[in-house]
CSV table of C-alpha atoms and ligand atoms in Angstrom, one decimal:
chain,number,residue,atom,x,y,z
A,289,UNK,CA,-25.4,110.8,-180.5
A,290,UNK,CA,-21.7,110.1,-180.8
A,291,UNK,CA,-20.3,107.9,-183.7
A,292,UNK,CA,-18.0,106.2,-180.9
A,293,UNK,CA,-18.0,106.0,-177.3
A,294,UNK,CA,-14.9,104.6,-175.5
A,295,UNK,CA,-15.2,103.4,-171.9
A,296,UNK,CA,-11.9,103.3,-170.1
A,297,UNK,CA,-8.9,105.7,-169.6
A,298,UNK,CA,-6.0,103.3,-169.5
A,299,UNK,CA,-3.6,102.7,-172.4
A,300,UNK,CA,-6.1,100.8,-174.6
A,301,UNK,CA,-8.9,103.3,-174.1
A,302,UNK,CA,-6.6,106.5,-174.5
A,303,UNK,CA,-5.0,105.2,-177.6
A,304,UNK,CA,-8.3,104.2,-179.1
A,305,UNK,CA,-9.9,107.7,-178.5
A,306,UNK,CA,-6.8,109.5,-179.8
A,307,UNK,CA,-6.8,107.5,-183.1
A,308,UNK,CA,-10.5,107.9,-183.4
A,309,UNK,CA,-10.3,111.7,-183.2
A,310,UNK,CA,-7.4,111.6,-185.7
A,311,UNK,CA,-9.9,110.0,-188.1
A,312,UNK,CA,-12.4,112.7,-187.3
A,313,UNK,CA,-15.0,110.4,-185.7
A,314,UNK,CA,-17.2,112.1,-183.3
A,315,UNK,CA,-15.8,110.5,-180.2
A,316,UNK,CA,-16.5,110.7,-176.5
A,317,UNK,CA,-14.2,108.7,-173.9
A,318,UNK,CA,-15.8,108.0,-170.5
A,319,UNK,CA,-13.3,107.0,-167.7
A,320,UNK,CA,-13.1,107.3,-163.9
A,321,UNK,CA,-9.8,108.8,-164.4
A,322,UNK,CA,-6.7,109.0,-166.8
A,323,UNK,CA,-4.0,106.3,-166.7
A,324,UNK,CA,-5.8,103.2,-165.4
A,325,UNK,CA,-3.0,100.6,-164.0
A,326,UNK,CA,0.0,102.6,-165.6
A,327,UNK,CA,0.9,104.7,-162.5
A,328,UNK,CA,3.9,102.8,-161.3
A,329,UNK,CA,7.7,102.9,-161.8
A,330,UNK,CA,10.5,100.8,-160.6
A,331,UNK,CA,13.8,101.5,-158.7
A,332,UNK,CA,15.9,98.7,-157.2
A,333,UNK,CA,18.9,98.8,-154.8
A,334,UNK,CA,22.3,98.9,-156.9
A,335,UNK,CA,20.3,98.6,-160.1
A,336,UNK,CA,22.2,99.3,-163.3
A,337,UNK,CA,21.3,102.8,-164.3
A,338,UNK,CA,19.2,102.9,-167.7
A,339,UNK,CA,16.6,104.8,-169.1
A,340,UNK,CA,13.1,103.5,-168.4
A,341,UNK,CA,9.9,104.9,-170.2
A,342,UNK,CA,7.2,104.8,-167.6
A,343,UNK,CA,3.6,104.0,-168.8
A,344,UNK,CA,2.4,107.5,-167.9
A,345,UNK,CA,5.3,109.2,-170.0
A,346,UNK,CA,4.3,106.8,-172.9
A,347,UNK,CA,0.7,107.9,-172.9
A,348,UNK,CA,1.4,111.5,-172.3
A,349,UNK,CA,1.1,112.8,-175.9
A,350,UNK,CA,-2.2,110.8,-176.5
A,351,UNK,CA,-3.5,112.0,-173.3
A,352,UNK,CA,-2.5,115.8,-173.8
A,353,UNK,CA,-4.5,115.6,-177.2
A,354,UNK,CA,-7.6,114.3,-175.3
A,355,UNK,CA,-7.2,116.9,-172.4
A,356,UNK,CA,-6.9,119.7,-175.1
A,357,UNK,CA,-10.2,118.8,-176.6
A,358,UNK,CA,-12.1,119.0,-173.5
A,359,UNK,CA,-15.5,118.1,-175.2
A,360,UNK,CA,-14.1,114.6,-176.0
A,361,UNK,CA,-13.8,113.3,-172.4
A,362,UNK,CA,-16.1,112.7,-169.5
A,363,UNK,CA,-14.8,111.6,-166.1
A,364,UNK,CA,-17.4,109.4,-164.6
A,365,UNK,CA,-18.2,105.8,-163.8
A,366,UNK,CA,-20.1,104.0,-166.4
A,367,UNK,CA,-22.8,101.7,-164.7
A,368,UNK,CA,-24.8,100.4,-167.5
A,369,UNK,CA,-24.4,99.9,-171.3
A,370,UNK,CA,-27.6,99.0,-172.9
A,371,UNK,CA,-27.4,97.6,-176.5
A,372,UNK,CA,-30.2,98.9,-178.8
A,373,UNK,CA,-30.5,98.5,-182.5
A,374,UNK,CA,-27.5,99.8,-184.2
A,375,UNK,CA,-26.6,101.8,-181.0
A,376,UNK,CA,-25.6,101.8,-177.4
A,377,UNK,CA,-27.0,103.6,-174.5
A,378,UNK,CA,-24.5,104.2,-171.8
A,379,UNK,CA,-25.6,105.5,-168.4
A,380,UNK,CA,-23.2,106.8,-165.6
A,381,UNK,CA,-23.2,106.9,-161.8
A,382,UNK,CA,-23.9,110.6,-161.8
A,383,UNK,CA,-27.0,110.3,-163.9
A,384,UNK,CA,-25.9,111.3,-167.4
A,385,UNK,CA,-26.9,109.2,-170.4
A,386,UNK,CA,-24.8,109.1,-173.6
A,387,UNK,CA,-25.8,107.3,-176.9
A,388,UNK,CA,-23.0,106.0,-179.4
A,389,UNK,CA,-23.4,104.2,-182.6
A,390,UNK,CA,-20.2,102.1,-181.9
A,391,UNK,CA,-18.6,101.4,-178.5
A,392,UNK,CA,-15.0,100.2,-177.4
A,393,UNK,CA,-14.7,98.5,-174.1
A,394,UNK,CA,-11.4,99.4,-172.6
A,395,UNK,CA,-12.1,99.0,-168.9
A,396,UNK,CA,-9.1,96.9,-168.0
A,397,UNK,CA,-8.7,94.6,-165.0
A,398,UNK,CA,-8.5,94.7,-161.4
A,399,UNK,CA,-5.3,93.4,-160.1
A,400,UNK,CA,-5.3,91.4,-156.7
A,401,UNK,CA,-2.6,93.2,-154.7
A,402,UNK,CA,-0.5,91.5,-152.0
A,403,UNK,CA,-2.1,93.0,-148.9
A,404,UNK,CA,0.5,92.4,-146.1
A,405,UNK,CA,2.7,94.7,-144.1
A,406,UNK,CA,5.4,96.3,-146.3
A,407,UNK,CA,4.0,95.5,-149.8
A,408,UNK,CA,2.4,98.9,-150.5
A,409,UNK,CA,5.4,100.8,-149.1
A,410,UNK,CA,7.8,98.7,-151.4
A,411,UNK,CA,5.8,98.6,-154.6
A,412,UNK,CA,8.3,99.9,-157.3
A,413,UNK,CA,11.1,99.5,-155.0
A,414,UNK,CA,11.8,95.7,-155.8
A,415,UNK,CA,8.2,94.7,-155.6
A,416,UNK,CA,6.8,94.4,-159.2
A,417,UNK,CA,3.6,93.1,-160.9
A,418,UNK,CA,5.3,92.8,-164.5
A,419,UNK,CA,8.0,90.2,-165.1
A,420,UNK,CA,7.9,91.1,-168.7
A,421,UNK,CA,8.8,94.7,-167.8
A,422,UNK,CA,11.3,94.1,-164.8
A,423,UNK,CA,12.7,90.6,-164.7
A,424,UNK,CA,15.8,92.0,-166.5
A,425,UNK,CA,16.7,94.1,-163.6
A,426,UNK,CA,17.3,91.2,-161.4
A,427,UNK,CA,20.1,89.5,-163.2
A,428,UNK,CA,22.1,87.1,-161.0
A,429,UNK,CA,19.9,88.0,-157.8
A,430,UNK,CA,17.5,86.0,-155.8
A,431,UNK,CA,13.7,86.7,-156.3
A,432,UNK,CA,10.4,85.5,-155.3
A,433,UNK,CA,7.0,85.0,-157.3
A,434,UNK,CA,3.8,85.0,-155.5
A,435,UNK,CA,0.9,83.1,-157.3
A,436,UNK,CA,0.1,79.7,-158.7
A,437,UNK,CA,-1.8,80.4,-161.8
A,438,UNK,CA,-0.4,80.6,-165.5
A,439,UNK,CA,0.9,84.1,-165.2
A,440,UNK,CA,2.8,83.3,-162.0
A,441,UNK,CA,4.3,80.3,-163.8
A,442,UNK,CA,5.4,82.2,-166.9
A,443,UNK,CA,7.0,84.9,-164.7
A,444,UNK,CA,8.9,82.1,-162.8
A,445,UNK,CA,10.0,80.6,-166.0
A,446,UNK,CA,11.2,84.0,-167.5
A,447,UNK,CA,12.9,84.9,-164.1
A,448,UNK,CA,14.7,81.7,-164.0
A,449,UNK,CA,16.6,82.4,-167.1
A,450,UNK,CA,17.9,85.6,-165.4
A,451,UNK,CA,17.8,85.5,-161.7
A,452,UNK,CA,20.3,83.5,-159.4
A,453,UNK,CA,17.4,81.6,-157.6
A,454,UNK,CA,13.7,81.9,-157.8
A,455,UNK,CA,11.3,81.1,-154.9
A,456,UNK,CA,7.8,80.2,-156.2
A,457,UNK,CA,5.5,80.8,-153.2
A,458,UNK,CA,2.1,79.2,-154.5
A,459,UNK,CA,-0.8,80.0,-152.1
A,460,UNK,CA,-2.6,77.0,-153.7
A,461,UNK,CA,-1.2,74.1,-155.6
A,462,UNK,CA,0.0,75.0,-159.2
A,463,UNK,CA,-2.6,75.1,-161.8
A,464,UNK,CA,-1.9,72.2,-164.0
A,465,UNK,CA,-0.3,73.3,-167.3
A,466,UNK,CA,2.7,71.9,-169.2
A,467,UNK,CA,4.9,74.7,-167.9
A,468,UNK,CA,4.0,73.6,-164.3
A,469,UNK,CA,5.6,70.3,-165.0
A,470,UNK,CA,8.7,72.0,-166.3
A,471,UNK,CA,9.0,74.0,-163.1
A,472,UNK,CA,8.7,71.3,-160.9
A,473,UNK,CA,12.0,69.9,-162.5
A,474,UNK,CA,14.1,73.1,-162.5
A,475,UNK,CA,17.1,73.1,-160.1
A,476,UNK,CA,17.1,76.9,-159.7
A,477,UNK,CA,13.6,76.8,-158.4
A,478,UNK,CA,12.4,76.6,-155.0
A,479,UNK,CA,8.7,75.7,-155.2
A,480,UNK,CA,6.4,75.7,-152.1
A,481,UNK,CA,2.8,74.9,-152.8
A,482,UNK,CA,0.6,76.2,-149.9
A,483,UNK,CA,2.7,79.0,-148.8
A,484,UNK,CA,1.3,82.4,-147.6
A,485,UNK,CA,3.4,85.6,-147.6
A,486,UNK,CA,2.8,87.5,-144.4
A,487,UNK,CA,5.2,90.3,-144.7
A,488,UNK,CA,7.5,92.2,-147.3
A,489,UNK,CA,10.7,93.1,-145.8
A,490,UNK,CA,13.0,96.1,-146.3
A,491,UNK,CA,13.7,99.7,-145.6
A,492,UNK,CA,14.2,101.6,-148.7
A,493,UNK,CA,14.2,98.4,-151.0
A,494,UNK,CA,13.0,95.0,-150.8
A,495,UNK,CA,15.3,92.8,-148.7
A,496,UNK,CA,13.1,89.7,-148.3
A,497,UNK,CA,9.7,88.4,-147.1
A,498,UNK,CA,8.1,86.2,-144.6
A,499,UNK,CA,5.9,83.4,-145.5
A,500,UNK,CA,3.9,80.8,-143.7
A,501,UNK,CA,4.9,77.4,-144.8
A,502,UNK,CA,2.5,74.5,-145.2
A,503,UNK,CA,3.5,72.9,-142.0
A,504,UNK,CA,2.4,76.3,-140.2
A,505,UNK,CA,6.2,77.6,-139.4
A,506,UNK,CA,7.1,81.0,-140.5
A,507,UNK,CA,10.1,81.3,-142.8
A,508,UNK,CA,12.3,84.3,-143.6
A,509,UNK,CA,13.4,84.4,-147.3
A,510,UNK,CA,16.1,87.0,-148.4
A,511,UNK,CA,15.1,88.2,-151.9
A,512,UNK,CA,15.9,91.5,-153.8
A,513,UNK,CA,12.7,91.3,-155.9
A,514,UNK,CA,9.2,90.1,-155.4
A,515,UNK,CA,6.8,89.5,-158.5
A,516,UNK,CA,3.1,89.4,-157.3
A,517,UNK,CA,1.2,87.4,-159.9
A,518,UNK,CA,-2.2,86.8,-158.1
A,519,UNK,CA,-5.4,86.9,-160.0
A,520,UNK,CA,-6.2,89.9,-162.2
A,521,UNK,CA,-9.9,90.1,-162.8
A,522,UNK,CA,-11.2,91.6,-166.2
A,523,UNK,CA,-13.8,94.5,-165.6
A,524,UNK,CA,-16.3,93.0,-167.9
A,525,UNK,CA,-19.5,93.3,-165.9
A,526,UNK,CA,-21.2,95.9,-168.2
A,527,UNK,CA,-21.4,93.7,-171.1
A,528,UNK,CA,-21.0,90.4,-169.6
A,529,UNK,CA,-24.7,89.3,-169.9
A,530,UNK,CA,-24.9,89.8,-173.8
A,531,UNK,CA,-21.3,89.5,-175.1
A,532,UNK,CA,-19.3,86.3,-175.3
A,533,UNK,CA,-16.6,86.1,-172.7
A,534,UNK,CA,-14.4,83.2,-171.6
A,535,UNK,CA,-14.6,81.4,-168.4
A,536,UNK,CA,-12.4,83.9,-166.6
A,537,UNK,CA,-14.5,86.8,-167.8
A,538,UNK,CA,-12.3,88.1,-170.8
A,539,UNK,CA,-14.2,89.6,-173.5
A,540,UNK,CA,-13.6,87.4,-176.5
A,541,UNK,CA,-12.5,89.2,-179.6
A,542,UNK,CA,-11.2,88.4,-183.1
A,543,UNK,CA,-8.0,89.7,-184.6
A,544,UNK,CA,-9.7,93.0,-185.5
A,545,UNK,CA,-11.1,93.5,-181.8
A,546,UNK,CA,-14.5,92.7,-182.9
A,547,UNK,CA,-16.8,91.0,-180.2
A,548,UNK,CA,-19.8,88.9,-180.6
A,549,UNK,CA,-22.1,91.8,-180.7
A,550,UNK,CA,-21.9,94.1,-184.0
A,551,UNK,CA,-20.6,97.6,-183.3
A,552,UNK,CA,-19.2,96.7,-180.0
A,553,UNK,CA,-15.3,96.3,-179.8
A,554,UNK,CA,-12.8,95.5,-177.0
A,555,UNK,CA,-9.2,96.2,-176.2
A,556,UNK,CA,-6.7,95.8,-173.4
A,557,UNK,CA,-6.7,94.0,-170.3
A,558,UNK,CA,-10.4,93.3,-170.5
A,559,UNK,CA,-9.7,91.1,-173.3
A,560,UNK,CA,-6.5,89.6,-172.4
A,561,UNK,CA,-4.0,89.9,-169.6
A,562,UNK,CA,-0.9,90.7,-171.5
A,563,UNK,CA,0.4,93.3,-168.9
A,564,UNK,CA,2.2,95.2,-171.5
A,565,UNK,CA,1.2,98.9,-171.8
A,566,UNK,CA,2.8,98.9,-175.4
A,567,UNK,CA,0.6,95.9,-176.5
A,568,UNK,CA,-2.5,97.6,-175.2
A,569,UNK,CA,-1.7,100.8,-177.0
A,570,UNK,CA,-1.6,98.9,-180.2
A,571,UNK,CA,-4.7,97.0,-179.3
A,572,UNK,CA,-6.7,100.3,-178.6
A,573,UNK,CA,-5.6,101.6,-182.0
A,574,UNK,CA,-6.6,98.7,-183.8
A,575,UNK,CA,-10.1,98.7,-182.2
A,576,UNK,CA,-10.6,102.1,-183.1
A,577,UNK,CA,-9.6,101.7,-186.7
A,578,UNK,CA,-12.0,98.6,-186.9
A,579,UNK,CA,-14.9,100.8,-185.3
A,580,UNK,CA,-14.2,103.4,-188.1
A,581,UNK,CA,-14.5,100.7,-190.7
A,582,UNK,CA,-17.9,99.6,-189.2
A,583,UNK,CA,-19.1,103.3,-189.2
A,584,UNK,CA,-18.0,103.5,-192.9
A,585,UNK,CA,-20.1,100.4,-193.8
A,586,UNK,CA,-23.3,102.0,-192.2
B,909,FAD,C1,0.9,97.4,-159.9
B,909,FAD,C2,0.9,97.2,-161.7
B,909,FAD,C3,2.1,97.3,-162.2
B,909,FAD,C4,2.3,97.1,-163.7
B,909,FAD,N1,3.6,97.2,-163.9
B,909,FAD,C5,3.8,97.1,-165.5
B,909,FAD,C6,4.9,97.4,-166.1
B,909,FAD,O1,6.0,97.6,-165.5
B,909,FAD,N2,4.9,97.4,-167.4
B,909,FAD,C7,3.9,97.1,-168.3
B,909,FAD,O2,4.0,97.3,-169.4
B,909,FAD,N3,2.5,96.8,-167.8
B,909,FAD,C8,2.3,97.0,-166.3
B,909,FAD,N4,1.3,96.7,-165.7
B,909,FAD,C9,0.1,96.3,-166.7
B,909,FAD,C10,-0.5,97.4,-167.2
B,909,FAD,O3,-0.5,98.5,-166.6
B,909,FAD,C11,-1.9,97.0,-167.8
B,909,FAD,O4,-1.7,95.8,-168.6
B,909,FAD,C12,-2.4,98.2,-168.7
B,909,FAD,O5,-2.6,99.5,-167.9
B,909,FAD,C13,-3.7,97.7,-169.2
B,909,FAD,O6,-4.4,98.8,-169.9
B,909,FAD,P1,-5.9,98.8,-170.2
B,909,FAD,O7,-6.1,100.1,-170.9
B,909,FAD,O8,-6.5,97.5,-170.8
B,909,FAD,O9,-6.6,98.8,-168.7
B,909,FAD,P2,-6.4,99.8,-167.4
B,909,FAD,O10,-5.0,100.3,-167.4
B,909,FAD,O11,-6.8,99.0,-166.3
B,909,FAD,O12,-7.4,101.0,-167.6
B,909,FAD,C14,-8.7,100.8,-167.5
B,909,FAD,C15,-9.6,102.1,-167.4
B,909,FAD,O13,-10.9,101.8,-167.4
B,909,FAD,C16,-11.5,102.6,-166.5
B,909,FAD,N5,-12.8,102.0,-166.1
B,909,FAD,C17,-12.9,100.7,-165.7
B,909,FAD,N6,-14.3,100.6,-165.4
B,909,FAD,C18,-14.8,101.7,-165.6
B,909,FAD,C19,-16.3,102.0,-165.7
B,909,FAD,N7,-17.3,101.2,-165.3
B,909,FAD,N8,-16.5,103.3,-166.0
B,909,FAD,C20,-15.6,104.1,-166.4
B,909,FAD,N9,-14.3,103.9,-166.5
B,909,FAD,C21,-13.9,102.5,-166.1
B,909,FAD,C22,-10.4,102.7,-165.2
B,909,FAD,O14,-10.8,103.8,-164.5
B,909,FAD,C23,-9.2,102.7,-166.2
B,909,FAD,O15,-9.0,104.2,-166.5
B,909,FAD,C24,1.1,96.8,-164.3
B,909,FAD,C25,-0.1,96.6,-163.7
B,909,FAD,C26,-0.2,97.1,-162.4
B,909,FAD,C27,-1.6,96.8,-161.6
């Protein structure tokens, strides 16, 4: 039996496992692969040269520690987590079973990608999923945001402070929020509700997009940057039946990363879509320290 099992090999899981090992907790981290959603980088045409730290680079030191101790990691897909008295039974797709006194869920979220011609090819070349990270690269340029929810609205408001013009192409009407009302009044903003992006244009870098407008006509919009802010669904299925989750499936945690089930902790995108690797690194570390406190109390 392990003292702690961490499920997930993204920023939250890797940092949690590294901190747990540092505390000499008997730890096992199970992940399908290292890195989670962090395998991206961004280059833009005539972008100012400045050093960027990629998510992978940031996690490299933590990960090296886990690679070195090869008995602490297991690459597999967890298919079931069963809570029993003071322990968790974890089953994987390859038929292995592990038991942990405590467990950290760091399974991240599944982002909905823009599945149209050009989108995959130009990802990281003007097409971004994180306004927090990349909005600053588009000072004075024309950009587009694709989405209609809170994250799309927040990205639009942030870009409107930096970009020359922002096209918000919402596939559905904007989710009603106080920010949505503010966006409707913004002069810099070209908002179309009911628009569907059908193609991303550009050779080496994004140069525009094609969208089908509510009247059925196709329109070409020249932009240097596209921010995809479609749904991001938390991977909470393993615990959803017995742990409190919000209406969108995020595992609900307190400020110490404790869930509603004693001994079960959660960190990262599965609890809150902050979309910032740095935030999730801290989150994973806090979850590991809380799990440690829990073990000390046993
Ligand atoms: C395309 C894209 C671009 C992004 N750009 C940026 C950016 O520029 N800057 C930034 O700060 N953030 C960016 N983000 C967001 C950032 O990558 C995420 O917020 C962060 O990776 C979340 O970390 P996490 O550890 O919670 O989950 P994830 O990174 O999603 O990792 C989850 C891990 O859990 C594993 N897992 C899930 N289910 C199971 C299971 N059943 N069994 C075993 N393992 C499982 C997965 O394999 C993975 O290893 C981007 C995200 C995407 C998708």
